[in-house]
mmCIF file of C-alpha atoms in Angstrom:
data_model
loop_
_atom_site.group_PDB
_atom_site.id
_atom_site.type_symbol
_atom_site.label_atom_id
_atom_site.label_comp_id
_atom_site.label_asym_id
_atom_site.label_seq_id
_atom_site.Cartn_x
_atom_site.Cartn_y
_atom_site.Cartn_z
ATOM 1 C CA UNK A 1 184.604 43.264 105.640
ATOM 2 C CA UNK A 2 186.210 43.540 102.103
ATOM 3 C CA UNK A 3 184.892 46.628 100.480
ATOM 4 C CA UNK A 4 185.968 45.611 96.893
ATOM 5 C CA UNK A 5 183.380 45.586 94.275
ATOM 6 C CA UNK A 6 184.308 41.914 93.286
ATOM 7 C CA UNK A 7 183.442 40.870 96.843
ATOM 8 C CA UNK A 8 180.118 42.711 96.850
ATOM 9 C CA UNK A 9 179.317 40.589 93.709
ATOM 10 C CA UNK A 10 180.120 37.322 95.273
ATOM 11 C CA UNK A 11 177.414 34.708 95.092
ATOM 12 C CA UNK A 12 177.076 31.425 96.920
ATOM 13 C CA UNK A 13 174.807 28.743 95.582
ATOM 14 C CA UNK A 14 172.646 27.433 98.401
ATOM 15 C CA UNK A 15 169.991 25.384 96.621
ATOM 16 C CA UNK A 16 167.662 25.130 93.631
ATOM 17 C CA UNK A 17 164.244 26.500 93.082
ATOM 18 C CA UNK A 18 161.598 25.443 90.612
ATOM 19 C CA UNK A 19 163.122 27.593 87.940
ATOM 20 C CA UNK A 20 166.733 27.503 88.651
ATOM 21 C CA UNK A 21 169.524 27.996 91.153
ATOM 22 C CA UNK A 22 169.310 29.867 94.384
ATOM 23 C CA UNK A 23 172.044 32.051 95.476
ATOM 24 C CA UNK A 24 173.238 33.915 98.638
ATOM 25 C CA UNK A 25 174.829 37.335 98.623
ATOM 26 C CA UNK A 26 175.619 40.353 100.766
ATOM 27 C CA UNK A 27 175.725 44.138 100.173
ATOM 28 C CA UNK A 28 177.105 45.782 103.353
ATOM 29 C CA UNK A 29 177.570 49.400 104.504
ATOM 30 C CA UNK A 30 179.960 50.124 101.847
ATOM 31 C CA UNK A 31 177.325 49.871 99.183
ATOM 32 C CA UNK A 32 174.743 52.145 100.666
ATOM 33 C CA UNK A 33 173.177 55.566 100.043
ATOM 34 C CA UNK A 34 172.007 56.863 103.347
ATOM 35 C CA UNK A 35 170.834 53.869 105.298
ATOM 36 C CA UNK A 36 169.612 51.712 102.393
ATOM 37 C CA UNK A 37 171.349 49.578 99.640
ATOM 38 C CA UNK A 38 172.361 51.288 96.481
ATOM 39 C CA UNK A 39 170.018 50.437 93.680
ATOM 40 C CA UNK A 40 172.877 50.146 91.045
ATOM 41 C CA UNK A 41 174.642 47.601 93.298
ATOM 42 C CA UNK A 42 171.243 45.487 93.443
ATOM 43 C CA UNK A 43 170.928 45.776 89.481
ATOM 44 C CA UNK A 44 174.611 44.436 89.106
ATOM 45 C CA UNK A 45 174.111 41.599 91.557
ATOM 46 C CA UNK A 46 170.837 40.457 90.024
ATOM 47 C CA UNK A 47 172.646 40.640 86.632
ATOM 48 C CA UNK A 48 175.422 38.440 88.233
ATOM 49 C CA UNK A 49 172.927 35.733 89.438
ATOM 50 C CA UNK A 50 171.436 35.386 86.157
ATOM 51 C CA UNK A 51 174.772 35.184 84.279
ATOM 52 C CA UNK A 52 176.080 32.766 86.823
ATOM 53 C CA UNK A 53 173.022 30.510 86.655
ATOM 54 C CA UNK A 54 172.483 30.666 82.995
ATOM 55 C CA UNK A 55 175.007 32.384 80.680
ATOM 56 C CA UNK A 56 176.476 30.498 77.710
ATOM 57 C CA UNK A 57 180.028 31.052 76.466
ATOM 58 C CA UNK A 58 180.567 34.883 75.984
ATOM 59 C CA UNK A 59 177.265 35.831 77.053
ATOM 60 C CA UNK A 60 176.912 38.842 79.464
ATOM 61 C CA UNK A 61 173.843 40.792 80.786
ATOM 62 C CA UNK A 62 173.164 42.788 77.740
ATOM 63 C CA UNK A 63 169.926 44.152 79.072
ATOM 64 C CA UNK A 64 168.604 44.287 82.777
ATOM 65 C CA UNK A 65 164.962 45.651 83.555
ATOM 66 C CA UNK A 66 164.285 46.035 87.216
ATOM 67 C CA UNK A 67 161.277 46.857 89.352
ATOM 68 C CA UNK A 68 162.171 48.093 92.869
ATOM 69 C CA UNK A 69 159.595 46.812 95.291
ATOM 70 C CA UNK A 70 161.162 47.631 98.603
ATOM 71 C CA UNK A 71 164.411 49.140 100.004
ATOM 72 C CA UNK A 72 166.612 46.608 101.657
ATOM 73 C CA UNK A 73 168.953 47.246 104.627
ATOM 74 C CA UNK A 74 172.708 46.314 104.132
ATOM 75 C CA UNK A 75 173.251 42.648 105.009
ATOM 76 C CA UNK A 76 172.589 39.261 103.372
ATOM 77 C CA UNK A 77 170.284 38.723 100.525
ATOM 78 C CA UNK A 78 168.893 35.774 98.711
ATOM 79 C CA UNK A 79 168.739 35.703 94.845
ATOM 80 C CA UNK A 80 166.043 33.362 93.203
ATOM 81 C CA UNK A 81 166.567 32.504 89.542
ATOM 82 C CA UNK A 82 164.051 31.324 86.893
ATOM 83 C CA UNK A 83 165.047 30.460 83.357
ATOM 84 C CA UNK A 84 162.555 31.794 80.791
ATOM 85 C CA UNK A 85 164.269 31.232 77.516
ATOM 86 C CA UNK A 86 167.410 29.733 76.253
ATOM 87 C CA UNK A 87 167.876 30.383 72.362
ATOM 88 C CA UNK A 88 170.883 30.226 70.189
ATOM 89 C CA UNK A 89 171.955 33.778 70.810
ATOM 90 C CA UNK A 90 169.559 35.047 73.554
ATOM 91 C CA UNK A 91 168.938 33.704 77.188
ATOM 92 C CA UNK A 92 166.293 35.316 79.308
ATOM 93 C CA UNK A 93 165.827 34.870 82.937
ATOM 94 C CA UNK A 94 164.087 36.358 85.844
ATOM 95 C CA UNK A 95 165.873 37.137 89.187
ATOM 96 C CA UNK A 96 164.098 37.998 92.414
ATOM 97 C CA UNK A 97 166.315 39.687 95.196
ATOM 98 C CA UNK A 98 164.856 38.790 98.608
ATOM 99 C CA UNK A 99 165.737 39.895 102.159
ATOM 100 C CA UNK A 100 164.104 37.921 104.762
ATOM 101 C CA UNK A 101 160.803 36.928 103.327
ATOM 102 C CA UNK A 102 160.314 40.319 101.457
ATOM 103 C CA UNK A 103 161.215 40.709 97.664
ATOM 104 C CA UNK A 104 163.164 43.840 97.328
ATOM 105 C CA UNK A 105 163.771 43.709 93.438
ATOM 106 C CA UNK A 106 162.420 41.890 90.559
ATOM 107 C CA UNK A 107 164.547 41.738 87.442
ATOM 108 C CA UNK A 108 164.474 40.445 83.926
ATOM 109 C CA UNK A 109 167.709 39.855 82.551
ATOM 110 C CA UNK A 110 168.702 39.232 78.872
ATOM 111 C CA UNK A 111 171.920 37.462 78.495
ATOM 112 C CA UNK A 112 173.710 37.770 74.904
ATOM 113 C CA UNK A 113 176.977 38.590 73.497
ATOM 114 C CA UNK A 114 177.710 42.552 73.729
ATOM 115 C CA UNK A 115 178.930 44.525 70.704
ATOM 116 C CA UNK A 116 182.236 43.481 69.233
ATOM 117 C CA UNK A 117 185.499 45.660 69.468
ATOM 118 C CA UNK A 118 184.793 46.762 65.814
ATOM 119 C CA UNK A 119 183.535 50.296 65.559
ATOM 120 C CA UNK A 120 179.942 50.683 65.529
ATOM 121 C CA UNK A 121 178.132 51.474 62.318
ATOM 122 C CA UNK A 122 176.723 54.568 64.106
ATOM 123 C CA UNK A 123 177.150 56.215 67.351
ATOM 124 C CA UNK A 124 176.003 59.500 68.974
ATOM 125 C CA UNK A 125 178.094 59.728 72.020
ATOM 126 C CA UNK A 126 177.592 62.965 73.951
ATOM 127 C CA UNK A 127 180.404 62.334 76.505
ATOM 128 C CA UNK A 128 183.364 62.529 74.280
ATOM 129 C CA UNK A 129 183.208 66.342 73.877
ATOM 130 C CA UNK A 130 182.173 66.985 77.455
ATOM 131 C CA UNK A 131 184.587 64.960 79.406
ATOM 132 C CA UNK A 132 188.128 63.907 79.210
ATOM 133 C CA UNK A 133 189.253 60.332 79.682
ATOM 134 C CA UNK A 134 190.384 61.106 83.420
ATOM 135 C CA UNK A 135 189.086 63.372 86.068
ATOM 136 C CA UNK A 136 191.182 66.545 86.405
ATOM 137 C CA UNK A 137 193.256 66.805 89.391
ATOM 138 C CA UNK A 138 190.972 69.419 91.109
ATOM 139 C CA UNK A 139 187.909 66.949 90.987
ATOM 140 C CA UNK A 140 187.898 65.431 94.423
ATOM 141 C CA UNK A 141 186.631 61.864 95.088
ATOM 142 C CA UNK A 142 183.686 61.342 97.304
ATOM 143 C CA UNK A 143 185.245 60.456 100.816
ATOM 144 C CA UNK A 144 186.000 62.359 104.010
ATOM 145 C CA UNK A 145 185.371 65.940 103.660
ATOM 146 C CA UNK A 146 183.419 65.738 100.630
ATOM 147 C CA UNK A 147 180.078 67.375 100.379
ATOM 148 C CA UNK A 148 178.454 64.135 99.413
ATOM 149 C CA UNK A 149 180.224 61.842 101.990
ATOM 150 C CA UNK A 150 177.409 61.857 104.596
ATOM 151 C CA UNK A 151 174.937 60.419 102.123
ATOM 152 C CA UNK A 152 177.097 58.380 99.601
ATOM 153 C CA UNK A 153 178.992 55.581 101.245
ATOM 154 C CA UNK A 154 180.536 54.106 98.130
ATOM 155 C CA UNK A 155 183.934 55.523 98.423
ATOM 156 C CA UNK A 156 185.738 52.372 100.044
ATOM 157 C CA UNK A 157 184.676 50.233 97.194
ATOM 158 C CA UNK A 158 185.092 52.591 94.301
ATOM 159 C CA UNK A 159 186.547 55.889 93.466
ATOM 160 C CA UNK A 160 183.792 58.382 92.292
ATOM 161 C CA UNK A 161 184.646 61.804 91.128
ATOM 162 C CA UNK A 162 181.481 64.142 90.458
ATOM 163 C CA UNK A 163 182.061 67.417 88.768
ATOM 164 C CA UNK A 164 179.926 69.302 91.350
ATOM 165 C CA UNK A 165 179.821 72.390 89.094
ATOM 166 C CA UNK A 166 177.465 70.452 86.740
ATOM 167 C CA UNK A 167 174.900 69.465 89.324
ATOM 168 C CA UNK A 168 172.474 72.236 88.602
ATOM 169 C CA UNK A 169 170.747 73.581 85.463
ATOM 170 C CA UNK A 170 172.632 73.667 82.274
ATOM 171 C CA UNK A 171 174.968 76.602 81.512
ATOM 172 C CA UNK A 172 172.039 78.163 79.553
ATOM 173 C CA UNK A 173 169.379 77.582 82.290
ATOM 174 C CA UNK A 174 168.485 74.385 80.131
ATOM 175 C CA UNK A 175 168.256 70.813 81.285
ATOM 176 C CA UNK A 176 171.026 69.376 83.675
ATOM 177 C CA UNK A 177 173.992 67.162 82.349
ATOM 178 C CA UNK A 178 175.585 65.850 85.419
ATOM 179 C CA UNK A 179 179.154 64.427 84.918
ATOM 180 C CA UNK A 180 181.426 62.119 87.005
ATOM 181 C CA UNK A 181 184.291 59.720 86.782
ATOM 182 C CA UNK A 182 184.265 56.359 88.379
ATOM 183 C CA UNK A 183 186.317 53.143 88.752
ATOM 184 C CA UNK A 184 186.558 50.246 91.240
ATOM 185 C CA UNK A 185 189.391 50.135 93.696
ATOM 186 C CA UNK A 186 192.273 47.745 92.899
ATOM 187 C CA UNK A 187 190.652 45.965 90.044
ATOM 188 C CA UNK A 188 189.625 46.873 86.398
ATOM 189 C CA UNK A 189 185.931 47.826 85.600
ATOM 190 C CA UNK A 190 183.981 44.894 84.366
ATOM 191 C CA UNK A 191 180.372 44.540 82.960
ATOM 192 C CA UNK A 192 178.889 44.486 86.265
ATOM 193 C CA UNK A 193 180.576 47.550 87.403
ATOM 194 C CA UNK A 194 179.657 49.190 84.294
ATOM 195 C CA UNK A 195 175.877 48.427 85.099
ATOM 196 C CA UNK A 196 176.376 49.751 88.588
ATOM 197 C CA UNK A 197 177.556 52.977 87.096
ATOM 198 C CA UNK A 198 174.273 53.159 85.248
ATOM 199 C CA UNK A 199 172.806 54.254 88.467
ATOM 200 C CA UNK A 200 175.560 56.249 89.953
ATOM 201 C CA UNK A 201 174.663 59.911 89.589
ATOM 202 C CA UNK A 202 173.001 62.115 92.078
ATOM 203 C CA UNK A 203 169.172 62.604 91.136
ATOM 204 C CA UNK A 204 168.847 65.160 88.420
ATOM 205 C CA UNK A 205 166.202 66.791 90.639
ATOM 206 C CA UNK A 206 169.092 68.394 92.469
ATOM 207 C CA UNK A 207 168.957 71.066 89.419
ATOM 208 C CA UNK A 208 165.643 72.260 90.565
ATOM 209 C CA UNK A 209 166.376 72.143 94.206
ATOM 210 C CA UNK A 210 164.473 68.871 95.072
ATOM 211 C CA UNK A 211 167.228 67.045 96.943
ATOM 212 C CA UNK A 212 165.218 64.779 99.270
ATOM 213 C CA UNK A 213 164.789 60.991 98.755
ATOM 214 C CA UNK A 214 164.036 60.022 94.984
ATOM 215 C CA UNK A 215 163.159 56.486 95.046
ATOM 216 C CA UNK A 216 163.476 54.717 91.659
ATOM 217 C CA UNK A 217 160.380 52.567 90.607
ATOM 218 C CA UNK A 218 161.671 51.220 87.412
ATOM 219 C CA UNK A 219 164.995 50.938 85.934
ATOM 220 C CA UNK A 220 166.411 49.573 82.596
ATOM 221 C CA UNK A 221 170.059 49.242 81.415
ATOM 222 C CA UNK A 222 171.840 48.075 78.345
ATOM 223 C CA UNK A 223 175.346 46.731 78.304
ATOM 224 C CA UNK A 224 176.631 47.849 74.749
ATOM 225 C CA UNK A 225 180.387 46.717 75.034
ATOM 226 C CA UNK A 226 182.902 45.337 77.521
ATOM 227 C CA UNK A 227 184.770 48.223 79.302
ATOM 228 C CA UNK A 228 188.443 48.434 78.891
ATOM 229 C CA UNK A 229 190.772 49.205 81.953
ATOM 230 C CA UNK A 230 190.796 52.846 83.128
ATOM 231 C CA UNK A 231 188.018 55.251 84.322
ATOM 232 C CA UNK A 232 184.503 55.223 83.208
ATOM 233 C CA UNK A 233 182.903 58.624 82.382
ATOM 234 C CA UNK A 234 179.138 59.042 83.304
ATOM 235 C CA UNK A 235 176.740 61.801 82.301
ATOM 236 C CA UNK A 236 173.250 61.863 83.640
ATOM 237 C CA UNK A 237 170.490 63.703 81.855
ATOM 238 C CA UNK A 238 166.657 64.073 81.922
ATOM 239 C CA UNK A 239 163.811 64.937 79.615
ATOM 240 C CA UNK A 240 161.358 65.997 82.258
ATOM 241 C CA UNK A 241 161.255 66.555 86.009
ATOM 242 C CA UNK A 242 157.435 66.574 86.870
ATOM 243 C CA UNK A 243 155.760 67.385 90.199
ATOM 244 C CA UNK A 244 155.342 63.554 90.730
ATOM 245 C CA UNK A 245 157.616 61.829 88.565
ATOM 246 C CA UNK A 246 160.946 62.348 86.745
ATOM 247 C CA UNK A 247 163.225 60.492 84.229
ATOM 248 C CA UNK A 248 166.857 60.072 84.381
ATOM 249 C CA UNK A 249 169.245 58.788 81.805
ATOM 250 C CA UNK A 250 172.842 57.716 82.280
ATOM 251 C CA UNK A 251 175.425 57.140 79.331
ATOM 252 C CA UNK A 252 178.570 55.350 80.663
ATOM 253 C CA UNK A 253 181.855 55.604 78.402
ATOM 254 C CA UNK A 254 185.110 53.714 79.008
ATOM 255 C CA UNK A 255 188.571 55.100 78.515
ATOM 256 C CA UNK A 256 188.729 54.060 74.931
ATOM 257 C CA UNK A 257 185.659 56.270 74.177
ATOM 258 C CA UNK A 258 183.223 53.534 73.651
ATOM 259 C CA UNK A 259 179.683 53.639 75.056
ATOM 260 C CA UNK A 260 179.454 50.537 77.435
ATOM 261 C CA UNK A 261 176.209 51.266 79.327
ATOM 262 C CA UNK A 262 173.035 53.138 78.626
ATOM 263 C CA UNK A 263 170.293 53.264 81.236
ATOM 264 C CA UNK A 264 166.768 54.914 81.811
ATOM 265 C CA UNK A 265 164.888 55.095 85.030
ATOM 266 C CA UNK A 266 161.485 56.522 86.287
ATOM 267 C CA UNK A 267 161.516 57.854 89.860
ATOM 268 C CA UNK A 268 159.520 59.795 92.305
ATOM 269 C CA UNK A 269 160.218 63.524 92.505
ATOM 270 C CA UNK A 270 161.096 64.411 96.069
ATOM 271 C CA UNK A 271 158.660 66.975 97.849
ATOM 272 C CA UNK A 272 159.591 70.725 97.814
#
């Protein structure tokens, strides 16, 4: 089966529900973490369903807010859309990602025009000083022989290069700042791939030696600009890792140095 990200995002309209079109899609074994489908891939697929069903000219999924209700297995999925608002600049839609008769994801997608190419009025971009635009030669991709290869199965569809030395506490013993580079294979990054990268990092709980399953409960991402061709740089940070809950933020920057995605998620802390 084709492992390209564009193939993973493909949708086929199979009918119409009470609120809008119904699509069929599939996320196979190339888009899994362990045995389950990767959350960022499901976010991107829901965003694509809303965009395909309802987007006007130049509109993209500028905000996606997701609740994960169950963890689906790789395979076919149904995406049911409902139009909530169609305005002059903003369109809002609900998307439910369903496998069998079980809803796995409920998403609210806001469609609008992302930021223009003009420089922002103000930008606090932590990535530029920390990461060069392309991964250094000694930063290995996730694939055969990589420490993460047994768990992260995304290497066939995209080139992901985590800086393993950052997957712990900060250099001064402070909060973690995980760093990685990513790009899809054989195609340029697009808005959906940028949203996917908003959930790409290993859980920040690795910094406190909690490395088990850390299920995301709620996730929100903002598409700030359209990515240019090249590597995307990703940093992952947090404010607090509690005994039960932790937060995790991603900042995704393209090769031109522009922030393209920001995300925040609330997840369950793995047991000690």
